[in-house]
PDB file of C-alpha atoms in Angstrom:
ATOM      1  CA  MET A   1      70.774  68.879 -21.124  1.00 48.00           C
ATOM      2  CA  ALA A   2      68.525  66.619 -23.084  1.00 49.00           C
ATOM      3  CA  SER A   3      64.899  67.512 -23.378  1.00 44.00           C
ATOM      4  CA  PHE A   4      62.133  64.957 -23.577  1.00 36.00           C
ATOM      5  CA  GLY A   5      59.309  65.462 -26.001  1.00 40.00           C
ATOM      6  CA  TRP A   6      55.706  64.236 -25.749  1.00 35.00           C
ATOM      7  CA  LYS A   7      55.277  60.600 -26.709  1.00 41.00           C
ATOM      8  CA  ARG A   8      52.266  59.437 -28.626  1.00 44.00           C
ATOM      9  CA  LYS A   9      50.368  56.357 -27.405  1.00 44.00           C
ATOM     10  CA  ILE A  10      51.075  53.094 -29.162  1.00 45.00           C
ATOM     11  CA  GLY A  11      47.558  52.799 -30.480  1.00 47.00           C
ATOM     12  CA  GLU A  12      47.914  55.942 -32.468  1.00 48.00           C
ATOM     13  CA  LYS A  13      50.574  54.314 -34.628  1.00 50.00           C
ATOM     14  CA  VAL A  14      48.043  51.792 -35.961  1.00 46.00           C
ATOM     15  CA  SER A  15      46.592  52.958 -39.201  1.00 55.00           C
ATOM     16  CA  LYS A  16      42.908  52.999 -39.953  1.00 56.00           C
ATOM     17  CA  ALA A  17      43.244  50.471 -42.796  1.00 59.00           C
ATOM     18  CA  THR A  18      45.093  48.011 -40.568  1.00 59.00           C
ATOM     19  CA  SER A  19      42.430  48.366 -37.909  1.00 59.00           C
ATOM     20  CA  GLN A  20      39.646  47.643 -40.396  1.00 62.00           C
ATOM     21  CA  GLN A  21      41.467  44.574 -41.714  1.00 65.00           C
ATOM     22  CA  PHE A  22      41.887  43.246 -38.179  1.00 56.00           C
ATOM     23  CA  GLU A  23      38.221  43.702 -37.412  1.00 65.00           C
ATOM     24  CA  ALA A  24      37.215  41.885 -40.617  1.00 66.00           C
ATOM     25  CA  GLU A  25      39.479  38.950 -39.828  1.00 65.00           C
ATOM     26  CA  ALA A  26      38.077  38.785 -36.289  1.00 63.00           C
ATOM     27  CA  ALA A  27      34.523  38.707 -37.660  1.00 61.00           C
ATOM     28  CA  ASP A  28      35.452  35.863 -40.026  1.00 61.00           C
ATOM     29  CA  ASP A  29      36.968  33.895 -37.151  1.00 61.00           C
ATOM     30  CA  LYS A  30      33.814  34.428 -35.068  1.00 61.00           C
ATOM     31  CA  ASP A  31      31.608  33.168 -37.916  1.00 58.00           C
ATOM     32  CA  LEU A  32      33.786  30.097 -38.274  1.00 56.00           C
ATOM     33  CA  ALA A  33      33.596  29.470 -34.515  1.00 54.00           C
ATOM     34  CA  ASP A  34      29.801  29.846 -34.572  1.00 58.00           C
ATOM     35  CA  ASP A  35      29.610  27.415 -37.464  1.00 56.00           C
ATOM     36  CA  ASP A  36      31.785  24.930 -35.563  1.00 55.00           C
ATOM     37  CA  ASP A  37      29.546  25.201 -32.475  1.00 57.00           C
ATOM     38  CA  ALA A  38      26.414  24.712 -34.543  1.00 58.00           C
ATOM     39  CA  ASN A  39      27.947  21.720 -36.291  1.00 64.00           C
ATOM     40  CA  TRP A  40      28.973  20.187 -32.952  1.00 61.00           C
ATOM     41  CA  VAL A  41      25.469  20.606 -31.469  1.00 59.00           C
ATOM     42  CA  HIS A  42      23.883  19.143 -34.580  1.00 59.00           C
ATOM     43  CA  ALA A  43      26.301  16.216 -34.550  1.00 61.00           C
ATOM     44  CA  SER A  44      25.611  15.567 -30.880  1.00 63.00           C
ATOM     45  CA  LYS A  45      21.856  15.551 -31.433  1.00 67.00           C
ATOM     46  CA  ARG A  46      22.259  13.249 -34.374  1.00 65.00           C
ATOM     47  CA  ARG A  47      24.375  10.833 -32.333  1.00 70.00           C
ATOM     48  CA  LYS A  48      21.690  10.750 -29.645  1.00 69.00           C
ATOM     49  CA  GLU A  49      19.006  10.083 -32.246  1.00 69.00           C
ATOM     50  CA  ILE A  50      21.026   7.253 -33.727  1.00 74.00           C
ATOM     51  CA  LEU A  51      21.669   5.799 -30.276  1.00 74.00           C
ATOM     52  CA  LEU A  52      17.971   5.998 -29.411  1.00 72.00           C
ATOM     53  CA  GLU A  53      17.023   4.359 -32.686  1.00 80.00           C
ATOM     54  CA  ASP A  54      19.506   1.583 -32.001  1.00 80.00           C
ATOM     55  CA  CYS A  55      18.060   1.091 -28.498  1.00 84.00           C
ATOM     56  CA  VAL A  56      14.515   0.906 -29.832  1.00 88.00           C
ATOM     57  CA  LYS A  57      15.541  -1.523 -32.546  1.00 89.00           C
ATOM     58  CA  LYS A  58      17.452  -3.764 -30.132  1.00 91.00           C
ATOM     59  CA  SER A  59      14.590  -3.626 -27.623  1.00 90.00           C
ATOM     60  CA  LYS A  60      12.111  -4.740 -30.278  1.00 92.00           C
ATOM     61  CA  GLU A  61      14.338  -7.665 -31.185  1.00 92.00           C
ATOM     62  CA  LEU A  62      14.543  -8.718 -27.533  1.00 93.00           C
ATOM     63  CA  LYS A  63      10.766  -8.298 -27.155  1.00 93.00           C
ATOM     64  CA  ASP A  64      10.104 -10.572 -30.126  1.00 94.00           C
ATOM     65  CA  GLU A  65      12.583 -13.153 -28.860  1.00 94.00           C
ATOM     66  CA  GLY A  66      10.886 -13.139 -25.469  1.00 94.00           C
ATOM     67  CA  ALA A  67       7.465 -13.553 -27.073  1.00 94.00           C
ATOM     68  CA  ASN A  68       8.672 -16.624 -28.989  1.00 95.00           C
ATOM     69  CA  LEU A  69      10.120 -18.091 -25.810  1.00 95.00           C
ATOM     70  CA  ALA A  70       6.868 -17.463 -23.928  1.00 94.00           C
ATOM     71  CA  GLU A  71       4.853 -19.215 -26.650  1.00 94.00           C
ATOM     72  CA  ASN A  72       7.090 -22.247 -26.155  1.00 95.00           C
ATOM     73  CA  ARG A  73       6.504 -22.065 -22.354  1.00 93.00           C
ATOM     74  CA  ARG A  74      10.099 -21.036 -21.672  1.00 94.00           C
ATOM     75  CA  TYR A  75       8.874 -18.380 -19.286  1.00 95.00           C
ATOM     76  CA  ARG A  76      12.066 -17.676 -17.341  1.00 95.00           C
ATOM     77  CA  GLU A  77      14.057 -17.084 -20.503  1.00 95.00           C
ATOM     78  CA  ALA A  78      11.316 -14.814 -21.817  1.00 95.00           C
ATOM     79  CA  ILE A  79      11.404 -12.721 -18.646  1.00 96.00           C
ATOM     80  CA  HIS A  80      15.188 -12.428 -18.973  1.00 96.00           C
ATOM     81  CA  LYS A  81      14.861 -11.130 -22.550  1.00 94.00           C
ATOM     82  CA  TRP A  82      12.211  -8.605 -21.561  1.00 95.00           C
ATOM     83  CA  ASP A  83      14.282  -7.366 -18.633  1.00 95.00           C
ATOM     84  CA  GLU A  84      17.136  -6.686 -21.056  1.00 94.00           C
ATOM     85  CA  ALA A  85      14.720  -4.840 -23.331  1.00 94.00           C
ATOM     86  CA  LEU A  86      13.493  -2.733 -20.399  1.00 95.00           C
ATOM     87  CA  GLN A  87      17.060  -1.597 -19.799  1.00 93.00           C
ATOM     88  CA  LEU A  88      17.003  -0.072 -23.276  1.00 92.00           C
ATOM     89  CA  THR A  89      13.400   1.200 -23.316  1.00 92.00           C
ATOM     90  CA  PRO A  90      12.223   1.528 -19.693  1.00 93.00           C
ATOM     91  CA  GLU A  91       9.019   3.342 -20.707  1.00 93.00           C
ATOM     92  CA  ASP A  92       7.667   0.513 -22.856  1.00 94.00           C
ATOM     93  CA  ALA A  93       4.379  -0.466 -21.191  1.00 95.00           C
ATOM     94  CA  THR A  94       3.955  -3.521 -23.442  1.00 95.00           C
ATOM     95  CA  LEU A  95       7.046  -5.161 -21.973  1.00 96.00           C
ATOM     96  CA  TYR A  96       5.666  -4.859 -18.449  1.00 96.00           C
ATOM     97  CA  GLU A  97       2.254  -6.155 -19.530  1.00 96.00           C
ATOM     98  CA  MET A  98       3.761  -9.214 -21.243  1.00 96.00           C
ATOM     99  CA  LYS A  99       5.974  -9.843 -18.237  1.00 96.00           C
ATOM    100  CA  SER A 100       2.933  -9.769 -15.942  1.00 96.00           C
ATOM    101  CA  GLN A 101       1.170 -12.399 -18.054  1.00 95.00           C
ATOM    102  CA  VAL A 102       4.165 -14.732 -17.854  1.00 96.00           C
ATOM    103  CA  LEU A 103       4.507 -14.213 -14.100  1.00 96.00           C
ATOM    104  CA  MET A 104       0.856 -15.219 -13.682  1.00 95.00           C
ATOM    105  CA  SER A 105       1.595 -18.394 -15.650  1.00 95.00           C
ATOM    106  CA  LEU A 106       4.352 -19.066 -13.105  1.00 96.00           C
ATOM    107  CA  HIS A 107       1.841 -18.399 -10.252  1.00 94.00           C
ATOM    108  CA  GLU A 108       3.945 -15.492  -8.975  1.00 95.00           C
ATOM    109  CA  MET A 109       1.060 -13.149  -8.255  1.00 95.00           C
ATOM    110  CA  PHE A 110       2.781 -10.382  -6.287  1.00 95.00           C
ATOM    111  CA  PRO A 111       5.394  -9.706  -9.024  1.00 96.00           C
ATOM    112  CA  ALA A 112       2.641 -10.042 -11.632  1.00 96.00           C
ATOM    113  CA  VAL A 113       0.558  -7.319  -9.969  1.00 96.00           C
ATOM    114  CA  HIS A 114       3.636  -5.092  -9.683  1.00 97.00           C
ATOM    115  CA  ALA A 115       4.527  -5.524 -13.380  1.00 97.00           C
ATOM    116  CA  ALA A 116       0.933  -4.793 -14.433  1.00 96.00           C
ATOM    117  CA  GLU A 117       0.875  -1.668 -12.258  1.00 96.00           C
ATOM    118  CA  MET A 118       4.074  -0.478 -13.964  1.00 96.00           C
ATOM    119  CA  ALA A 119       2.423  -1.020 -17.354  1.00 97.00           C
ATOM    120  CA  VAL A 120      -0.633   1.011 -16.309  1.00 96.00           C
ATOM    121  CA  GLN A 121       1.555   3.814 -14.968  1.00 96.00           C
ATOM    122  CA  ARG A 122       3.435   4.100 -18.259  1.00 95.00           C
ATOM    123  CA  ASN A 123       0.351   3.878 -20.450  1.00 95.00           C
ATOM    124  CA  PRO A 124      -2.920   4.579 -18.601  1.00 95.00           C
ATOM    125  CA  ARG A 125      -4.806   4.389 -21.919  1.00 95.00           C
ATOM    126  CA  SER A 126      -3.848   0.759 -22.522  1.00 94.00           C
ATOM    127  CA  TRP A 127      -6.982  -1.358 -22.070  1.00 94.00           C
ATOM    128  CA  ASP A 128      -5.008  -4.617 -22.203  1.00 94.00           C
ATOM    129  CA  ALA A 129      -2.707  -3.392 -19.386  1.00 95.00           C
ATOM    130  CA  TRP A 130      -5.778  -2.759 -17.204  1.00 96.00           C
ATOM    131  CA  GLN A 131      -7.168  -6.177 -18.148  1.00 95.00           C
ATOM    132  CA  THR A 132      -3.908  -7.886 -17.169  1.00 96.00           C
ATOM    133  CA  LEU A 133      -3.828  -5.935 -13.920  1.00 96.00           C
ATOM    134  CA  GLY A 134      -7.360  -7.094 -13.105  1.00 96.00           C
ATOM    135  CA  ARG A 135      -6.466 -10.721 -13.755  1.00 95.00           C
ATOM    136  CA  ALA A 136      -3.374 -10.462 -11.548  1.00 96.00           C
ATOM    137  CA  GLN A 137      -5.457  -8.884  -8.779  1.00 95.00           C
ATOM    138  CA  LEU A 138      -7.975 -11.721  -9.062  1.00 94.00           C
ATOM    139  CA  GLY A 139      -5.152 -14.227  -8.645  1.00 93.00           C
ATOM    140  CA  LEU A 140      -4.150 -12.375  -5.495  1.00 92.00           C
ATOM    141  CA  GLY A 141      -7.703 -12.478  -4.116  1.00 91.00           C
ATOM    142  CA  GLU A 142      -8.322  -8.723  -4.492  1.00 93.00           C
ATOM    143  CA  ILE A 143     -11.737  -9.119  -6.125  1.00 93.00           C
ATOM    144  CA  ALA A 144     -12.964  -5.542  -5.610  1.00 93.00           C
ATOM    145  CA  LEU A 145      -9.761  -4.082  -7.096  1.00 94.00           C
ATOM    146  CA  ALA A 146      -9.995  -6.495 -10.027  1.00 94.00           C
ATOM    147  CA  ILE A 147     -13.557  -5.391 -10.788  1.00 94.00           C
ATOM    148  CA  ARG A 148     -12.420  -1.770 -10.860  1.00 94.00           C
ATOM    149  CA  SER A 149      -9.523  -2.596 -13.226  1.00 95.00           C
ATOM    150  CA  PHE A 150     -11.856  -4.449 -15.596  1.00 94.00           C
ATOM    151  CA  GLN A 151     -14.263  -1.515 -15.538  1.00 93.00           C
ATOM    152  CA  VAL A 152     -11.453   0.889 -16.500  1.00 94.00           C
ATOM    153  CA  SER A 153     -10.453  -1.454 -19.330  1.00 93.00           C
ATOM    154  CA  LEU A 154     -14.040  -1.444 -20.606  1.00 92.00           C
ATOM    155  CA  HIS A 155     -14.218   2.337 -20.297  1.00 93.00           C
ATOM    156  CA  ILE A 156     -11.210   2.593 -22.617  1.00 92.00           C
ATOM    157  CA  PHE A 157     -12.433  -0.105 -25.034  1.00 92.00           C
ATOM    158  CA  PRO A 158     -16.187  -0.637 -24.488  1.00 90.00           C
ATOM    159  CA  MET A 159     -16.585  -3.093 -27.365  1.00 88.00           C
ATOM    160  CA  ASN A 160     -14.200  -5.685 -25.919  1.00 88.00           C
ATOM    161  CA  PRO A 161     -16.328  -8.842 -25.433  1.00 89.00           C
ATOM    162  CA  GLU A 162     -13.565 -10.730 -23.632  1.00 91.00           C
ATOM    163  CA  VAL A 163     -13.380  -8.306 -20.724  1.00 91.00           C
ATOM    164  CA  TRP A 164     -17.153  -7.876 -20.567  1.00 86.00           C
ATOM    165  CA  LYS A 165     -18.302 -11.507 -20.859  1.00 87.00           C
ATOM    166  CA  GLU A 166     -15.414 -13.339 -19.238  1.00 90.00           C
ATOM    167  CA  ASP A 167     -13.307 -11.216 -16.910  1.00 93.00           C
ATOM    168  CA  LEU A 168     -15.844  -8.818 -15.435  1.00 91.00           C
ATOM    169  CA  SER A 169     -18.698 -11.338 -15.171  1.00 91.00           C
ATOM    170  CA  TRP A 170     -16.410 -13.874 -13.475  1.00 91.00           C
ATOM    171  CA  ALA A 171     -15.117 -11.263 -11.024  1.00 92.00           C
ATOM    172  CA  ARG A 172     -18.667 -10.205 -10.116  1.00 92.00           C
ATOM    173  CA  LYS A 173     -19.670 -13.827  -9.572  1.00 92.00           C
ATOM    174  CA  LEU A 174     -16.729 -14.323  -7.222  1.00 91.00           C
ATOM    175  CA  HIS A 175     -17.692 -11.123  -5.414  1.00 90.00           C
ATOM    176  CA  GLU A 176     -21.236 -12.401  -4.828  1.00 90.00           C
ATOM    177  CA  GLN A 177     -19.894 -15.725  -3.560  1.00 90.00           C
ATOM    178  CA  GLN A 178     -17.553 -13.888  -1.216  1.00 86.00           C
ATOM    179  CA  LYS A 179     -20.416 -11.846   0.234  1.00 85.00           C
ATOM    180  CA  ALA A 180     -22.548 -14.983   0.675  1.00 86.00           C
ATOM    181  CA  THR A 181     -19.704 -16.775   2.473  1.00 84.00           C
ATOM    182  CA  LYS A 182     -19.249 -13.861   4.847  1.00 82.00           C
ATOM    183  CA  ALA A 183     -22.981 -13.793   5.575  1.00 78.00           C
ATOM    184  CA  GLU A 184     -23.002 -17.533   6.346  1.00 76.00           C
ATOM    185  CA  ALA A 185     -20.052 -17.098   8.692  1.00 73.00           C
ATOM    186  CA  VAL A 186     -21.783 -14.278  10.564  1.00 69.00           C
ATOM    187  CA  GLN A 187     -25.132 -16.103  11.023  1.00 67.00           C
ATOM    188  CA  PRO A 188     -23.936 -18.716  13.608  1.00 64.00           C
ATOM    189  CA  LEU A 189     -22.345 -15.970  15.673  1.00 62.00           C
ATOM    190  CA  SER A 190     -25.560 -13.959  15.697  1.00 61.00           C
ATOM    191  CA  LYS A 191     -27.570 -17.069  16.631  1.00 62.00           C
ATOM    192  CA  GLU A 192     -25.245 -17.834  19.563  1.00 62.00           C
ATOM    193  CA  LYS A 193     -25.576 -14.254  20.743  1.00 62.00           C
ATOM    194  CA  ASP A 194     -29.378 -14.484  20.595  1.00 60.00           C
ATOM    195  CA  LEU A 195     -29.357 -17.768  22.573  1.00 58.00           C
ATOM    196  CA  VAL A 196     -27.180 -16.265  25.300  1.00 53.00           C
ATOM    197  CA  GLU A 197     -29.411 -13.231  25.549  1.00 56.00           C
ATOM    198  CA  ASP A 198     -32.537 -15.435  25.717  1.00 57.00           C
ATOM    199  CA  SER A 199     -31.060 -17.666  28.460  1.00 54.00           C
ATOM    200  CA  LEU A 200     -30.353 -14.716  30.741  1.00 47.00           C
ATOM    201  CA  PRO A 201     -33.449 -13.863  32.869  1.00 52.00           C
ATOM    202  CA  GLU A 202     -34.490 -10.312  33.221  1.00 54.00           C
ATOM    203  CA  TYR A 203     -34.545  -9.086  36.809  1.00 48.00           C
ATOM    204  CA  ASP A 204     -36.654  -6.258  38.151  1.00 52.00           C
ATOM    205  CA  PHE A 205     -34.574  -4.756  40.920  1.00 50.00           C
ATOM    206  CA  GLU A 206     -37.518  -2.636  42.074  1.00 57.00           C
ATOM    207  CA  SER A 207     -39.979  -5.549  42.484  1.00 60.00           C
ATOM    208  CA  ASP A 208     -41.744  -6.215  45.856  1.00 62.00           C
ATOM    209  CA  GLU A 209     -39.872  -9.491  46.358  1.00 62.00           C
ATOM    210  CA  ILE A 210     -36.447  -7.874  45.976  1.00 62.00           C
ATOM    211  CA  VAL A 211     -37.393  -5.024  48.309  1.00 63.00           C
ATOM    212  CA  ALA A 212     -38.650  -7.485  50.964  1.00 67.00           C
ATOM    213  CA  VAL A 213     -35.456  -9.559  50.822  1.00 65.00           C
ATOM    214  CA  CYS A 214     -33.274  -6.455  51.160  1.00 67.00           C
ATOM    215  CA  ALA A 215     -35.325  -5.323  54.193  1.00 70.00           C
ATOM    216  CA  ALA A 216     -34.973  -8.734  55.875  1.00 69.00           C
ATOM    217  CA  ILE A 217     -31.213  -8.741  55.363  1.00 70.00           C
ATOM    218  CA  ALA A 218     -30.986  -5.266  56.867  1.00 70.00           C
ATOM    219  CA  GLU A 219     -32.988  -6.304  59.969  1.00 71.00           C
ATOM    220  CA  LYS A 220     -30.786  -9.345  60.487  1.00 67.00           C
ATOM    221  CA  GLU A 221     -27.591  -7.306  60.273  1.00 69.00           C
ATOM    222  CA  LYS A 222     -29.068  -4.791  62.725  1.00 68.00           C
ATOM    223  CA  ALA A 223     -29.857  -7.537  65.256  1.00 65.00           C
ATOM    224  CA  LEU A 224     -26.391  -9.029  64.957  1.00 61.00           C
ATOM    225  CA  SER A 225     -24.744  -5.665  65.531  1.00 61.00           C
ATOM    226  CA  ALA A 226     -26.933  -5.025  68.614  1.00 59.00           C
ATOM    227  CA  ALA A 227     -26.192  -8.371  70.309  1.00 58.00           C
ATOM    228  CA  LYS A 228     -22.532  -9.337  70.692  1.00 58.00           C
ATOM    229  CA  THR A 229     -21.298 -12.687  71.997  1.00 59.00           C
ATOM    230  CA  ALA A 230     -18.170 -13.587  73.905  1.00 58.00           C
ATOM    231  CA  VAL A 231     -16.568 -16.956  74.718  1.00 56.00           C
ATOM    232  CA  ILE A 232     -15.451 -17.277  78.380  1.00 58.00           C
ATOM    233  CA  VAL A 233     -13.050 -20.006  79.558  1.00 55.00           C
ATOM    234  CA  SER A 234     -12.800 -20.480  83.331  1.00 58.00           C
ATOM    235  CA  ALA A 235      -9.786 -21.631  85.303  1.00 56.00           C
ATOM    236  CA  SER A 236     -11.286 -25.090  85.623  1.00 60.00           C
ATOM    237  CA  GLY A 237     -11.556 -25.374  81.840  1.00 57.00           C
ATOM    238  CA  THR A 238     -15.272 -24.660  81.515  1.00 61.00           C
ATOM    239  CA  VAL A 239     -16.230 -22.917  78.259  1.00 56.00           C
ATOM    240  CA  GLN A 240     -19.196 -20.563  78.358  1.00 62.00           C
ATOM    241  CA  THR A 241     -20.744 -18.344  75.652  1.00 60.00           C
ATOM    242  CA  VAL A 242     -22.078 -15.073  77.001  1.00 59.00           C
ATOM    243  CA  THR A 243     -24.252 -12.587  75.090  1.00 59.00           C
ATOM    244  CA  GLU A 244     -23.496  -8.959  75.727  1.00 54.00           C
ATOM    245  CA  GLN A 245     -25.975  -6.155  75.260  1.00 51.00           C
ATOM    246  CA  GLU A 246     -24.694  -2.730  74.318  1.00 46.00           C
ATOM    247  CA  ASN A 247     -26.467  -1.040  77.272  1.00 48.00           C
ATOM    248  CA  CYS A 248     -25.627  -3.606  79.942  1.00 47.00           C
ATOM    249  CA  PRO A 249     -22.392  -5.377  79.295  1.00 48.00           C
ATOM    250  CA  THR A 250     -21.738  -8.544  81.369  1.00 49.00           C
ATOM    251  CA  ALA A 251     -18.850  -8.161  83.810  1.00 47.00           C
ATOM    252  CA  PRO A 252     -16.480 -11.126  83.815  1.00 49.00           C
ATOM    253  CA  ASP A 253     -16.066 -13.226  86.942  1.00 49.00           C
ATOM    254  CA  GLU A 254     -12.828 -12.841  88.938  1.00 46.00           C
ATOM    255  CA  THR A 255     -12.134 -16.538  88.353  1.00 46.00           C
ATOM    256  CA  LEU A 256     -12.050 -16.003  84.620  1.00 44.00           C
ATOM    257  CA  PHE A 257      -8.660 -15.486  83.066  1.00 43.00           C
ATOM    258  CA  ILE A 258      -9.245 -16.160  79.373  1.00 45.00           C
ATOM    259  CA  ARG A 259     -11.737 -14.247  77.276  1.00 45.00           C
ATOM    260  CA  ALA A 260     -12.096 -14.737  73.577  1.00 43.00           C
ATOM    261  CA  ARG A 261     -14.474 -13.147  71.096  1.00 44.00           C
TER     262      ARG A 261
END
C-alpha cells in the first residue's frame, strides 16, 4: 500500500534570489508606467495650451479684420467676423464692446444694449465698455440708466474728458428736458382739476334753508298719506273722485259697480 508524504506548497520552491529579481523587475515596470503617465499628462496639457494659443491668435486676426471692415462702414461683415472670433474666445469683452458700437451705427439699439451688457459682465473694470453701454441706453431712451453707466465709467477712469464733457453732460441735459416736459404735461391736468373743484358749489346740509325744505316735504307726505282719494264710476257712466279719511271711510253707493284707485 502506497503511502503519501507531506507536500510542500508551490511558493516554497521559489528561491529567495528569484523572488528579489522579480520584485526589482516589477519596480522598474512601475517606474516606466509612472513615467508614461506623466508624459501623457504633460503632452495633453501642452496640446491644450497650443490649441488655446491658436484660438487666441485666430480670434485676434478675426477681430482686426472686423475692425477694418467697420472702418469702411461694412458693418454686417464686421459683425460676422466678430461673431466668429467670439466662438474662439467667448470671454473677450472687447469683441462685445466693438459689436455694440457697430449695432448702434445700424440703429439696432436693443442688440446694442445686450452686447454692451455682455462686455460689462466679462470685464467690469472696462471704462470704455461702460461708456458704450451708456450710449446704447441713451439711444433706447433709458436716460437714468445711461447716466449711471457714464458715472461708473468716470469712476474707473476719472480723467476721461470725453465721458465727462460730452456723454454725461448731454445725458444730464436730456434728463432735465425730460423732467420739464413731464411737468408741462401735468400742469393742464392740475388746472382742469382746480376749475372743476371751483365750479362745484359747497353745500351746507345743516343750514336753516335745507332744514326748512326737509320739514315742508315731510309735512306734505304726511298729509298725502292721511287723505286718500278714490275714483268712482257709476252705472250711468258718471265719474266721481271721492276723498277718504282714515277714520271715516266713505261707503260706496249700491249703484256703483266700478271703483278704481
